[in-house]
Structure formats: C-alpha cells, structure tokens
mmCIF file of C-alpha atoms and ligand atoms in Angstrom:
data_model
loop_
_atom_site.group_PDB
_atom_site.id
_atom_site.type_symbol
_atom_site.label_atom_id
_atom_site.label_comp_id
_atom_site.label_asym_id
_atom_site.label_seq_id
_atom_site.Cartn_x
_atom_site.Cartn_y
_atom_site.Cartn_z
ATOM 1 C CA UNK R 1 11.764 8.015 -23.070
ATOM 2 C CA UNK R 2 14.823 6.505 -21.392
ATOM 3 C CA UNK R 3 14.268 4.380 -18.021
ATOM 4 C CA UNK R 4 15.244 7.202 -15.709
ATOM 5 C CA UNK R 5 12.744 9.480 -17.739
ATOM 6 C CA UNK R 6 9.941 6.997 -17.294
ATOM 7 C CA UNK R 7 11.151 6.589 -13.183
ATOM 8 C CA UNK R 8 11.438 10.563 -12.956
ATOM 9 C CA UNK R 9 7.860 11.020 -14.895
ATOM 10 C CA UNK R 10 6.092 8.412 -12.804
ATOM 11 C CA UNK R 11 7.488 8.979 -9.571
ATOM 12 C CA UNK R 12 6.347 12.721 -10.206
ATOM 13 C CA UNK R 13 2.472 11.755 -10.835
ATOM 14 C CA UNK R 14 2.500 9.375 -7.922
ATOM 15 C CA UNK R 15 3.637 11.680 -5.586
ATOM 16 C CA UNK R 16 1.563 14.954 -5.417
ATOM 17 C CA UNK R 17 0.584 16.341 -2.131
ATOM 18 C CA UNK R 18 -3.084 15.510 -1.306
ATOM 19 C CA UNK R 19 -3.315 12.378 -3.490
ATOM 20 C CA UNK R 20 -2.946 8.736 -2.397
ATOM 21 C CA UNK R 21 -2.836 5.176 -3.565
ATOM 22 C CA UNK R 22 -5.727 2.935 -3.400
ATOM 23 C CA UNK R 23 -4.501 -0.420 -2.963
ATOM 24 C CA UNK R 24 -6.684 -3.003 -5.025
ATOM 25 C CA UNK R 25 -4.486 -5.502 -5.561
ATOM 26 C CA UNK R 26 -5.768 -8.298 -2.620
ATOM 27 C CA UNK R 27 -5.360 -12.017 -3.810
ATOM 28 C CA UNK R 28 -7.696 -14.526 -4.478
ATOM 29 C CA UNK R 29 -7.555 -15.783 -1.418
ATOM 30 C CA UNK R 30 -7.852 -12.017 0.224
ATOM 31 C CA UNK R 31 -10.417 -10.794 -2.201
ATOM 32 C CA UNK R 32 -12.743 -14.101 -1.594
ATOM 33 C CA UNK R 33 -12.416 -13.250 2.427
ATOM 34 C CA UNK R 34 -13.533 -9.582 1.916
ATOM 35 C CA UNK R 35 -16.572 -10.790 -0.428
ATOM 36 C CA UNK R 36 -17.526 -13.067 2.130
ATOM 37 C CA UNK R 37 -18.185 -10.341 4.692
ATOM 38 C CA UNK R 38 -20.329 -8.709 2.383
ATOM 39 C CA UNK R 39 -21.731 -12.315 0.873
ATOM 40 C CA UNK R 40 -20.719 -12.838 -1.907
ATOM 41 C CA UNK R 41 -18.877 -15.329 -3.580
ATOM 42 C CA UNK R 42 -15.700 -14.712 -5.478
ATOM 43 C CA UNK R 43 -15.993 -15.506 -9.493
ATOM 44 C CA UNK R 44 -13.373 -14.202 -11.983
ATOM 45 C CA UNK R 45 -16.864 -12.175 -13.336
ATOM 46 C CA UNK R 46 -17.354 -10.789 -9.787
ATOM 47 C CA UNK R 47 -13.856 -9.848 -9.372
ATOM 48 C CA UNK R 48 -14.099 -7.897 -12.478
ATOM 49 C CA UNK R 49 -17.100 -6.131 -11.907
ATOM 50 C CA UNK R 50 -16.348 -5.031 -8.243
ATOM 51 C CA UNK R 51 -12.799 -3.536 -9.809
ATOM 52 C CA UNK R 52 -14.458 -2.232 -12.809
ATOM 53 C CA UNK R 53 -16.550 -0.176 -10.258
ATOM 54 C CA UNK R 54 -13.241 1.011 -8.393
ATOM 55 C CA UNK R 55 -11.746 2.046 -11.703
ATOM 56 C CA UNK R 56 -14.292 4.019 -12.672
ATOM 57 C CA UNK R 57 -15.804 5.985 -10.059
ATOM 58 C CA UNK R 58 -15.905 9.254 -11.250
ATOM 59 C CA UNK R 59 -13.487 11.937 -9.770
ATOM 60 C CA UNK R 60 -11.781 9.035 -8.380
ATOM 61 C CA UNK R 61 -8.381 10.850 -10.060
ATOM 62 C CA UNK R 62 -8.843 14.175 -7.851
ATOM 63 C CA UNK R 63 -7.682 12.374 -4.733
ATOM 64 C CA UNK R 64 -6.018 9.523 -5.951
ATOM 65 C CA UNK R 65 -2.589 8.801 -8.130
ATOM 66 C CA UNK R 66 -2.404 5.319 -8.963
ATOM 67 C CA UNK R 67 -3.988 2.282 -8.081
ATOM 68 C CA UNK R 68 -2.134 -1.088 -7.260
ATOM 69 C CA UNK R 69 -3.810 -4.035 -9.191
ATOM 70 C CA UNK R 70 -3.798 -7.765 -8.612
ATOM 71 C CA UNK R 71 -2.360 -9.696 -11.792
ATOM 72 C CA UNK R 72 -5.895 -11.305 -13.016
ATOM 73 C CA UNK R 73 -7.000 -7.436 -13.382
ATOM 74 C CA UNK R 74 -4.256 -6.346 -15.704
ATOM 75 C CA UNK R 75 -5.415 -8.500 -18.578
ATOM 76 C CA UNK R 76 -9.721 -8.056 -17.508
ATOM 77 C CA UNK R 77 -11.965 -5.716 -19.897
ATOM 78 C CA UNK R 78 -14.323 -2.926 -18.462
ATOM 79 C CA UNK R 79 -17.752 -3.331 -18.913
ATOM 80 C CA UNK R 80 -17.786 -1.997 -22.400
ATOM 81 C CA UNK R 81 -14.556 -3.827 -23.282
ATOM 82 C CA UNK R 82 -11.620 -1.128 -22.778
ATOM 83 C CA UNK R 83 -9.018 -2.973 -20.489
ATOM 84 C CA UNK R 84 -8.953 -2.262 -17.066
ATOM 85 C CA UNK R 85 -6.034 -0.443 -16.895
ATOM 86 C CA UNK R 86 -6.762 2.061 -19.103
ATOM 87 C CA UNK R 87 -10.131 2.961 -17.680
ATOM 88 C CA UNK R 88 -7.964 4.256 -14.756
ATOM 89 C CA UNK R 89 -5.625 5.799 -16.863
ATOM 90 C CA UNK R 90 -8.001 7.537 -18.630
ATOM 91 C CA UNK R 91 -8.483 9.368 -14.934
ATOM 92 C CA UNK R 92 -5.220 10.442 -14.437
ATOM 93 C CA UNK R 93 -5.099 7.589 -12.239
ATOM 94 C CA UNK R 94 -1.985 5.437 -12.740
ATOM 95 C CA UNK R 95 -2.131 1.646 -13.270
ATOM 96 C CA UNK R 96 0.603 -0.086 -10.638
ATOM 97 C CA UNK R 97 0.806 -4.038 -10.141
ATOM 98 C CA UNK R 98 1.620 -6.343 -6.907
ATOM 99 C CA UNK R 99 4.589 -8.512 -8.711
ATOM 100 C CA UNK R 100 5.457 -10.587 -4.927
ATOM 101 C CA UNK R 101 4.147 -14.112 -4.895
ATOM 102 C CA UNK R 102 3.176 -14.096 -1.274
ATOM 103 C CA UNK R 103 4.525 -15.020 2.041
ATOM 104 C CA UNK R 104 5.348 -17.967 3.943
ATOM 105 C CA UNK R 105 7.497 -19.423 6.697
ATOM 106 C CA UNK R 106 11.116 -18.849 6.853
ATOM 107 C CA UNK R 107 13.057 -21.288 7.554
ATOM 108 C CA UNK R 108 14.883 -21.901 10.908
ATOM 109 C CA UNK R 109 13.368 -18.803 11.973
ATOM 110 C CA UNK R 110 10.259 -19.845 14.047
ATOM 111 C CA UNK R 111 7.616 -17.485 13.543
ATOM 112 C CA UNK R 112 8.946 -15.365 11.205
ATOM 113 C CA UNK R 113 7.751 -15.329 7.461
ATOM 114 C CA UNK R 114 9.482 -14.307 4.212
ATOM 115 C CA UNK R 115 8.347 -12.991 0.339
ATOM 116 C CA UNK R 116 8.770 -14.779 -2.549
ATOM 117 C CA UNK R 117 8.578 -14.060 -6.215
ATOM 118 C CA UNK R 118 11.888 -12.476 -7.463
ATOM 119 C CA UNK R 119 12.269 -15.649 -10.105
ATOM 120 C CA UNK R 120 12.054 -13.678 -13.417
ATOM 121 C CA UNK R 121 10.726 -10.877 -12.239
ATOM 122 C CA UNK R 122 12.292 -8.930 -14.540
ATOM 123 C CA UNK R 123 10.777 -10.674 -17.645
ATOM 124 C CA UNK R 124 7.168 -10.659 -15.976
ATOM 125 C CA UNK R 125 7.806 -6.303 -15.560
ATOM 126 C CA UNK R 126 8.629 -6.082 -18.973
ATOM 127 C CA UNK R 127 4.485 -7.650 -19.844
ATOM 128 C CA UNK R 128 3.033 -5.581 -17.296
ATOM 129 C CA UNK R 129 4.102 -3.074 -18.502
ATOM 130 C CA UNK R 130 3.040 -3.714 -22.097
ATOM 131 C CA UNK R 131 -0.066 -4.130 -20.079
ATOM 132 C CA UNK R 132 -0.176 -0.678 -18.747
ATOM 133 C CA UNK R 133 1.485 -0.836 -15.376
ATOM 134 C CA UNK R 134 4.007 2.251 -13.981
ATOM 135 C CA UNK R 135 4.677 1.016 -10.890
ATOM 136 C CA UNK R 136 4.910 -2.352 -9.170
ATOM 137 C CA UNK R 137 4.554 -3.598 -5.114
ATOM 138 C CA UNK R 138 5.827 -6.100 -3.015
ATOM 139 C CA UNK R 139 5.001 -6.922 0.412
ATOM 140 C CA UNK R 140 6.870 -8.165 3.142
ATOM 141 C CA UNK R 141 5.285 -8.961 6.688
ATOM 142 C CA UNK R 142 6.717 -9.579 10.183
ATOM 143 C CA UNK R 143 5.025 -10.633 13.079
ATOM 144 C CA UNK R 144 5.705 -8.766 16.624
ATOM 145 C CA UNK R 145 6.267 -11.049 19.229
ATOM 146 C CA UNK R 146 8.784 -11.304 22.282
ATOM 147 C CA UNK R 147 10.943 -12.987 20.130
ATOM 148 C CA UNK R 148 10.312 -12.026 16.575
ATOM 149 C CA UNK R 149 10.819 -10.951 14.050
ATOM 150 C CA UNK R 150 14.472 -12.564 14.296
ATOM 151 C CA UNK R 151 17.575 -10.574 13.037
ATOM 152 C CA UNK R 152 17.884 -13.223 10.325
ATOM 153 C CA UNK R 153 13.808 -12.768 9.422
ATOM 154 C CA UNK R 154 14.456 -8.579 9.507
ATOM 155 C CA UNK R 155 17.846 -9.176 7.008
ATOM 156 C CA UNK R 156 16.554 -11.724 4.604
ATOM 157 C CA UNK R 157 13.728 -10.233 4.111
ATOM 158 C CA UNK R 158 15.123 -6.933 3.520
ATOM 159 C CA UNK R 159 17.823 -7.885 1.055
ATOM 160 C CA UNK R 160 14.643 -9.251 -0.869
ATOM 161 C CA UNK R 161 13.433 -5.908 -0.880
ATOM 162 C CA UNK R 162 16.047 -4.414 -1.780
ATOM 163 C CA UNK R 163 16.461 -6.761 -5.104
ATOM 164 C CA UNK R 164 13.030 -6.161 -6.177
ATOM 165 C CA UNK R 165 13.337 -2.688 -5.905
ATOM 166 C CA UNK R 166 16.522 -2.826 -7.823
ATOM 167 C CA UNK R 167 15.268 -4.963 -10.712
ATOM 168 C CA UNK R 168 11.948 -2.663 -11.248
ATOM 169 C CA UNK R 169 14.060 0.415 -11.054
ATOM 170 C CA UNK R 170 15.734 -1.296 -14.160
ATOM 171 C CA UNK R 171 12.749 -1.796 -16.016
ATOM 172 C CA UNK R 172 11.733 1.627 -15.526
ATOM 173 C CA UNK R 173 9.266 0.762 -13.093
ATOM 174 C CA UNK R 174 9.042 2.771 -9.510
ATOM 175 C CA UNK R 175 8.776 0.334 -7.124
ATOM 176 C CA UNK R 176 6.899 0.528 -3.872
ATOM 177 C CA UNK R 177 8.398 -1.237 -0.924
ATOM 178 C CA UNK R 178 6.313 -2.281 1.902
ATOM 179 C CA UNK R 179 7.651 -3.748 4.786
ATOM 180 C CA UNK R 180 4.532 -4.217 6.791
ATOM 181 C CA UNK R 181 4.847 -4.981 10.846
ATOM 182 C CA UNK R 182 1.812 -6.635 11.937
ATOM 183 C CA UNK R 183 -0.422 -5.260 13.764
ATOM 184 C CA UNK R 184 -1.446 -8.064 15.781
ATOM 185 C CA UNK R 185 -0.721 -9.058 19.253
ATOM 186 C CA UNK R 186 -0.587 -7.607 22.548
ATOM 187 C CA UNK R 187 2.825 -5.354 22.095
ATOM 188 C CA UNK R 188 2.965 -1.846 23.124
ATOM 189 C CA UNK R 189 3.596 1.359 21.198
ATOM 190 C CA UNK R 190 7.110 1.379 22.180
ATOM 191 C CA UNK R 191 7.942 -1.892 21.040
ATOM 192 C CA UNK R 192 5.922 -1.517 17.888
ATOM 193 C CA UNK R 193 8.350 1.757 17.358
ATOM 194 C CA UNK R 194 11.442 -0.484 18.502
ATOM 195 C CA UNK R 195 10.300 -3.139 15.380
ATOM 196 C CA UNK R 196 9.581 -0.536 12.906
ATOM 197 C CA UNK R 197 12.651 1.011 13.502
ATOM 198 C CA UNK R 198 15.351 -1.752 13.379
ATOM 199 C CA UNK R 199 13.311 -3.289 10.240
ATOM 200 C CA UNK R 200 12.833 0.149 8.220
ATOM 201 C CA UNK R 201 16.574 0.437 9.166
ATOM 202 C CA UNK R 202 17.631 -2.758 7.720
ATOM 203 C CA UNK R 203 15.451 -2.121 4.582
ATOM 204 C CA UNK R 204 17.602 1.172 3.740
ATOM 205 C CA UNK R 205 20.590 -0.185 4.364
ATOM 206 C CA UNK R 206 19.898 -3.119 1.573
ATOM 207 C CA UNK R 207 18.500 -0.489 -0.637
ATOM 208 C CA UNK R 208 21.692 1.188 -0.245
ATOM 209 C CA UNK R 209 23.617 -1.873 -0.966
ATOM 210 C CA UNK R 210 21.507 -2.313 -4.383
ATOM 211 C CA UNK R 211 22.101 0.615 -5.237
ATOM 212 C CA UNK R 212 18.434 1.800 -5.447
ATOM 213 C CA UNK R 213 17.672 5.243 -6.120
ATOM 214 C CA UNK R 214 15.775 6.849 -3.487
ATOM 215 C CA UNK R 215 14.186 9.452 -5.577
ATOM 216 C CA UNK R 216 11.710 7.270 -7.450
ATOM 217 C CA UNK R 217 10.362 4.995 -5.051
ATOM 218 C CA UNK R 218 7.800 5.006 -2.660
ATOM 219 C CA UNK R 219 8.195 3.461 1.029
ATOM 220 C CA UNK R 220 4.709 1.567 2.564
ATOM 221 C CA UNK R 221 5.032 1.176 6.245
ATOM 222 C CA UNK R 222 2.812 0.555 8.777
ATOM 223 C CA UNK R 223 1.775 2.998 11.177
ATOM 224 C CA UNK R 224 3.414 3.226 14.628
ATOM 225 C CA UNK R 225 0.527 1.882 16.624
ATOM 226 C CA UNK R 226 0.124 -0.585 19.936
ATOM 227 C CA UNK R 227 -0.978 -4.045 19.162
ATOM 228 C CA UNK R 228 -4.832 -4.890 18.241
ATOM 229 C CA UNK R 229 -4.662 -6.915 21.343
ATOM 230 C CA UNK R 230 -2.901 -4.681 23.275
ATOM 231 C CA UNK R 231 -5.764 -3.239 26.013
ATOM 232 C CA UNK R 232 -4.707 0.692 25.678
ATOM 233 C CA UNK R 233 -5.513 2.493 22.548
ATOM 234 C CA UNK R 234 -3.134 4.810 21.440
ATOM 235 C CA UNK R 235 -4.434 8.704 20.673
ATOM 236 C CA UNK R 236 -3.949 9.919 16.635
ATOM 237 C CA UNK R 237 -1.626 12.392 18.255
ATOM 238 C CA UNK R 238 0.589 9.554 20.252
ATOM 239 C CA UNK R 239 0.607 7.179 16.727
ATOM 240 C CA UNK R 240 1.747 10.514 14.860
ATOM 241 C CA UNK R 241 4.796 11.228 17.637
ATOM 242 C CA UNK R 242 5.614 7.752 17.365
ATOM 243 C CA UNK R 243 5.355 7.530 13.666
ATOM 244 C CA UNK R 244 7.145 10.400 12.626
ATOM 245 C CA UNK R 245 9.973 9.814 15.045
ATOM 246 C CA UNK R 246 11.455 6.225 13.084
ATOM 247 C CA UNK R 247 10.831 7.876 10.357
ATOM 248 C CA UNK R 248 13.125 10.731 10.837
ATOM 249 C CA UNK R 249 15.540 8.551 12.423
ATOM 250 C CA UNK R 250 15.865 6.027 9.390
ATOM 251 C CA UNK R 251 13.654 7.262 6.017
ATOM 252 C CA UNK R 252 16.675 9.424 3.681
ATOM 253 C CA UNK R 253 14.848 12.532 2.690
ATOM 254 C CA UNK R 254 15.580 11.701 -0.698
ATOM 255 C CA UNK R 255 12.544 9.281 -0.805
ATOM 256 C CA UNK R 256 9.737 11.821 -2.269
ATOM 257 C CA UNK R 257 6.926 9.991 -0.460
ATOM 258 C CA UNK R 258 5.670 7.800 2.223
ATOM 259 C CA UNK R 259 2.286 6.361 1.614
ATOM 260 C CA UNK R 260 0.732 3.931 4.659
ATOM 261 C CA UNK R 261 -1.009 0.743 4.712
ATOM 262 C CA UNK R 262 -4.367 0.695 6.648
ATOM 263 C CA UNK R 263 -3.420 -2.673 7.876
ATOM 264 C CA UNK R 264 -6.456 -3.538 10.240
ATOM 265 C CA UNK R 265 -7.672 -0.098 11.407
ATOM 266 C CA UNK R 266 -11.182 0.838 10.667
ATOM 267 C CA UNK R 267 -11.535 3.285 8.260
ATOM 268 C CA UNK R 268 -12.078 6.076 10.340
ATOM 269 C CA UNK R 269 -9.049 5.399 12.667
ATOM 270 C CA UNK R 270 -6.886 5.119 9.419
ATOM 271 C CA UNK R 271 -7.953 8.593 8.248
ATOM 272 C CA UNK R 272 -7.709 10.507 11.745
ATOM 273 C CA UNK R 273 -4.523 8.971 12.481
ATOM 274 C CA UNK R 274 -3.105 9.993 8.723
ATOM 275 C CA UNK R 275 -4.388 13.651 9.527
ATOM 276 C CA UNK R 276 -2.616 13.466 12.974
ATOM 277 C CA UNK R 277 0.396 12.653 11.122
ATOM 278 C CA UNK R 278 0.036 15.550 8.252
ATOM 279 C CA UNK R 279 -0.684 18.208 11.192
ATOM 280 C CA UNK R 280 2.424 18.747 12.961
ATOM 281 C CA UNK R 281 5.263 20.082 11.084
ATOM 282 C CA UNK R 282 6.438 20.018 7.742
ATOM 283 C CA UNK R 283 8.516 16.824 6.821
ATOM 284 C CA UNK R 284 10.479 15.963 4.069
ATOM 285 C CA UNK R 285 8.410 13.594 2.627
ATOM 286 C CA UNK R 286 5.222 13.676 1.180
ATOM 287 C CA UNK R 287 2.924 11.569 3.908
ATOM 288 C CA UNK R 288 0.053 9.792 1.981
ATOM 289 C CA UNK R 289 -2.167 6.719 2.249
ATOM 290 C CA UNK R 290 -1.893 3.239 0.081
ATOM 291 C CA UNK R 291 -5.268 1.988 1.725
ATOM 292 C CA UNK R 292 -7.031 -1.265 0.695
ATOM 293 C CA UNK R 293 -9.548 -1.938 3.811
ATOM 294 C CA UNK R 294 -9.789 1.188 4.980
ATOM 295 C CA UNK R 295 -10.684 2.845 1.166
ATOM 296 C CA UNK R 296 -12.605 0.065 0.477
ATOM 297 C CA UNK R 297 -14.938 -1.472 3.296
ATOM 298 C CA UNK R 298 -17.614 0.922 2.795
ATOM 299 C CA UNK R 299 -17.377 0.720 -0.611
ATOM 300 C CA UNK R 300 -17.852 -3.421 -0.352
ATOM 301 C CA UNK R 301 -20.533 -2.743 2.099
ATOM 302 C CA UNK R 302 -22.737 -0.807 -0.079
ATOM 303 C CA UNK R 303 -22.012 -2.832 -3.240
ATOM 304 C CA UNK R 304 -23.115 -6.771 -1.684
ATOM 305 C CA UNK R 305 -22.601 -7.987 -5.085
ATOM 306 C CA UNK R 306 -25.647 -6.412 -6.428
ATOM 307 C CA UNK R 307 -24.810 -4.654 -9.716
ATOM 308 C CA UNK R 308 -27.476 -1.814 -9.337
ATOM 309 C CA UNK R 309 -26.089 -0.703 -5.996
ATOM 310 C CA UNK R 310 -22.677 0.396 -8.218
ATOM 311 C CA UNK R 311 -23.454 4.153 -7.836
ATOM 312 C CA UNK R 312 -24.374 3.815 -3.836
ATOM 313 C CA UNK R 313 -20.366 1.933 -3.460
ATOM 314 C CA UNK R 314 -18.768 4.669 -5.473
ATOM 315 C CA UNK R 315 -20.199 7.319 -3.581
ATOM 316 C CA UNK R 316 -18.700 5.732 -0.767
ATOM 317 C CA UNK R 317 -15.444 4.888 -2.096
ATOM 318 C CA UNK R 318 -14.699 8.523 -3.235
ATOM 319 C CA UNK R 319 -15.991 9.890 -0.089
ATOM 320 C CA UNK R 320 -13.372 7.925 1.731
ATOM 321 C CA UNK R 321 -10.553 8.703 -0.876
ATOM 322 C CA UNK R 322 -11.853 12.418 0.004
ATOM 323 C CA UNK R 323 -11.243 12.274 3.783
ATOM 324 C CA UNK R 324 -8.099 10.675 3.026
ATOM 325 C CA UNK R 325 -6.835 13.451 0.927
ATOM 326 C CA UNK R 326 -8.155 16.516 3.604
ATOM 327 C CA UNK R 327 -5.874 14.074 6.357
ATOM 328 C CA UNK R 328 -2.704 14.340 3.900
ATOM 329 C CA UNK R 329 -3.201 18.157 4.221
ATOM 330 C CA UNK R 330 -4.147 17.808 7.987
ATOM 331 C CA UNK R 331 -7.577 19.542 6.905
ATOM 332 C CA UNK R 332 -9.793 17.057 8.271
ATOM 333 C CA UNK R 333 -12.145 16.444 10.635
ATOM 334 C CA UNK R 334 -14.284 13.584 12.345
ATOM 335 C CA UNK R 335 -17.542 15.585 11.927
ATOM 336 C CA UNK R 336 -16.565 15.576 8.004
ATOM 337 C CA UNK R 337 -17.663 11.329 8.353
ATOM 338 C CA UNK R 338 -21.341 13.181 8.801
ATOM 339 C CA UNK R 339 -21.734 14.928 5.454
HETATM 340 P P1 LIG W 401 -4.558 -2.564 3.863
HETATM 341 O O1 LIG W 401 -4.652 -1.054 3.780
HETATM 342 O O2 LIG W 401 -5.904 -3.230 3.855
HETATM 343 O O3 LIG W 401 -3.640 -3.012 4.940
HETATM 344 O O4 LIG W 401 -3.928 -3.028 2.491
HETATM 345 C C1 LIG W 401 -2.845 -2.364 1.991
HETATM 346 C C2 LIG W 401 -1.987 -3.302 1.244
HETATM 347 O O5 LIG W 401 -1.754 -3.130 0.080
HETATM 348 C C3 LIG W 401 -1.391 -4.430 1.966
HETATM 349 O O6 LIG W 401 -0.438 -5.037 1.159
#
C-alpha cells in the first residue's frame, strides 16, 4: 500500500457513523490518579491487566473504531501472550497511539501552557507502527481565563499542531488533533464559544499552512460548555447550539469526522450532550466521541483492581460505548442508563 492508501484505508475504518474512539491512552501520572479513586495502586502489571480488560471486552468493536493507547501498552502482552494491540485488532478495533510528550508552561505567556514532543517524531511513528498503531494523538490544552489563552499561547501552539499532523500524515499515519479548552473556571458559554472559536480557527489555518490533508484526519475538541465553576448549567440543547455553531464557522467540511473529548463531564452528561449534538440537522461531519473518563469511570468502578470483577467492568464499559453510539445517531435516551 502507498501512504495515501494506508491514510485513505484508515481514515475510512475510523470514521463510520455510530462508532467512536475510546481514549486509553492516560499517562502514568493520569492513570495512577484514576486508580487511586478506585484504590488501587498503579504497577506496570496493573496497568496491563486493567487495558487487557478494555481490549478485550467482547463486542467492544460494534460501537467502537479504534482505541488510543499510551506508549507502555504498545509493547505489553495480553493475558495469554498476544500483544496488546492485536487483541484489539483482532475486533475490528484499530490500535492508535498518543505520540505528544505532555504539556507545560509557555514561556512569557503567563498562564498559558504548550505541547511538546515533535523531536523525532517521525522516527518514533515509523516503530509504532511496526508495533501495530494506524493512527496517532496529540494534545494541546488552554486554560480560559480573562486573559488567556494569549494570542501567542493560541499560535504556538497551533503551528505545533499543525507539524505533528503533517509529519504523521507522512508516515501514513492519520493523525488526530486535539486542541482541548479547559473546562475549568468560572467562564460562561459565550466566552467558552469565543475561545473555541479563535483557537479551532488558528489550528486550521496552520493546518493549512502545512499543508495537511483534511480528508484523513480527525479533529478532538472540546465541547462548547460554561465553566465547571461557572454557577449556571448549560441544557444538552444550549451546548449543541453552541457547539455546532464554531464548528460550522471554522471546521472545512473536508474533515470526515469530529470525535469529542469528555473532558470532566460525568458520563451521563457526556452522552446526552453528544446525542443533543447528533439530533438537530445533518452536518457535514461525522460527530462522534473520543471518551477516556466518561467511557471508562464505570468501568474502573466496577473493576477496583480485583481480577475476578473483569466481566462486571466490561459489562459496564460496553454499556457506555453503547449509549455513546445511540447519541452519535441521536437515538438515545436517559431512561436507556436504567436497562
Ligand atoms: P477525557 O474524555 O477523559 O477528557 O479524555 C480524552 C482524552 O484523550 C484527553 O486527551
């Protein structure tokens, strides 16, 4: 297959209406903070058997596409010693991998943050993907505040972006971009909107610049929501509205397919929100999920570390991939959390 084969044949498994992207690709650092809640303490051995479980929850490949792993899982063996990777493969479930090297602060920009990791990238996609990975993420954050993110924060961090994307494109890897906006503070729905907009902006115009091709990758955003701190909740209906309209204003419709971060709502916000989105009309994107907390929670929750409660999390990690795939349809319904 030539690269644009491989970009054409992944980007068409990724994207298929009513499928999503389960994002299990937290740090060590992240990973040891959602064990924690659920005590237990993170161990390579732990790690590995709480993503073996992910990987091979049965019918785990009817609602989702692909699954974004952390590094340390690439090269990890399955329970009977098949690599990871391949036990989602082997349900139609494509292998991706989070190539960014974190955040941290930007300089002379107070309060704003930027990615790093583009240091031979391209060598480190070429033994993923001997490793099994399709696709590849990288995450970007900015804070809302009255006075960030910064112009300088918002271009920076998009021409970063942009270069990734670029460089796995070249590889033959789809990249994902995710420019998330916080959720936290006490901002308003507007002003989230405001932020979204001007940085989704920014992030097309360096993907123009780069030359990336719109038509095999995938753009993460957050939803269009008031801050976590903010006293007013906003309705699914009023996040959709909001959502859809910097979208419209600034996504090409050449991008095949939008897939959201959870990014602090509980899972059932996530999932009635992502319906709200998927029940107006049509778009010209494909409008899917790329959960991590809001897939997984329950999932941790029933597992607690204890190997013999594996069945008990799966069940409740494909129920939530299931909700999540009626909301990309607009089919579902809050009573549905009952069954
Ligand atoms: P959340 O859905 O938990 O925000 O995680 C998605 C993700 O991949 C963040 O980079």
């Amino acid at each position: 297959m030539t690269i644009q084969e491989e970009l054409d044949a992944t980007i068409r498994e990724l994207v298929q209406p009513g499928k999503g992207i389960l994002a299990a690709d937290e740090s060590h650092p992240t990973i040891a903070k959602r064990f924690k809640a659920v005590g237990v303490e993170s161990s390579e051995e732990k790690r590995r058997e709480y993503r073996n479980l992910l990987l091979d929850t049965a019918g785990l490949g009817d609602f989702v596409s692909g699954v974004i792993l952390f590094e340390e899982t690439l090269g990890q063996k399955s329970d009977d010693g098949k690599p990871l990777p391949s036990i989602a493969a082997s349900q139609g479930v494509i292998p991706g991998i989070k190539v960014d090297k974190g955040k941290g602060p930007m300089v002379n920009a107070p309060g704003d943050e930027i990615t790093e990791g583009l240091d031979g990238l391209a060598q480190r996609l070429e033994q993923y993907k001997e490793l099994g990975a399709r696709f590849a993420k990288w995450r970007n954050v900015y804070h809302i505040t009255d006075m960030n993110p910064s112009l300088a924060a918002i271009e920076a961090n998009a021409e970063v972006l942009a270069r990734y994307a670029a460089i796995c494109q070249s590889c033959g890897i789809v990249p994902i971009v995710e420019p998330e906006v916080l959720i936290n503070g006490s901002h308003t729905i507007e002003r989230s909107a405001d932020v979204n907009e001007a940085v989704i902006g920014e992030v097309f115009r360096a993907l123009r610049r780069h030359r990336v091709e719109p038509e095999t990758m995938i753009l993460k955003p957050s939803m269009v929501t008031p801050g976590n701190a903010n006293g007013q909740k906003a309705s699914p209906e009023e996040v959709a509205e909001h959502t859809l309209r910097v979208f419209r204003r600034v996504v090409p419709a050449a991008v095949p397919g939008i897939n959201f971060l959870s990014g602090g709502q509980t899972p059932e916000e996530a999932t009635l929100n992502l319906n709200a989105i998927n029940s107006g009309a049509s778009q010209p994107w494909v409008l899917s999920f790329s959960y991590g907390r809001a897939l997984q929670e329950p999932a941790q929750k029933a597992w607690a570390g204890i190997s013999s409660n594996k069945a008990a999390a799966q069940t409740a990690l494909l129920k939530r991939a299931k909700l999540n795939s009626l909301a990309t349809l607009g089919r579902y319904s809050a009573d549905m959390e009952e069954g």
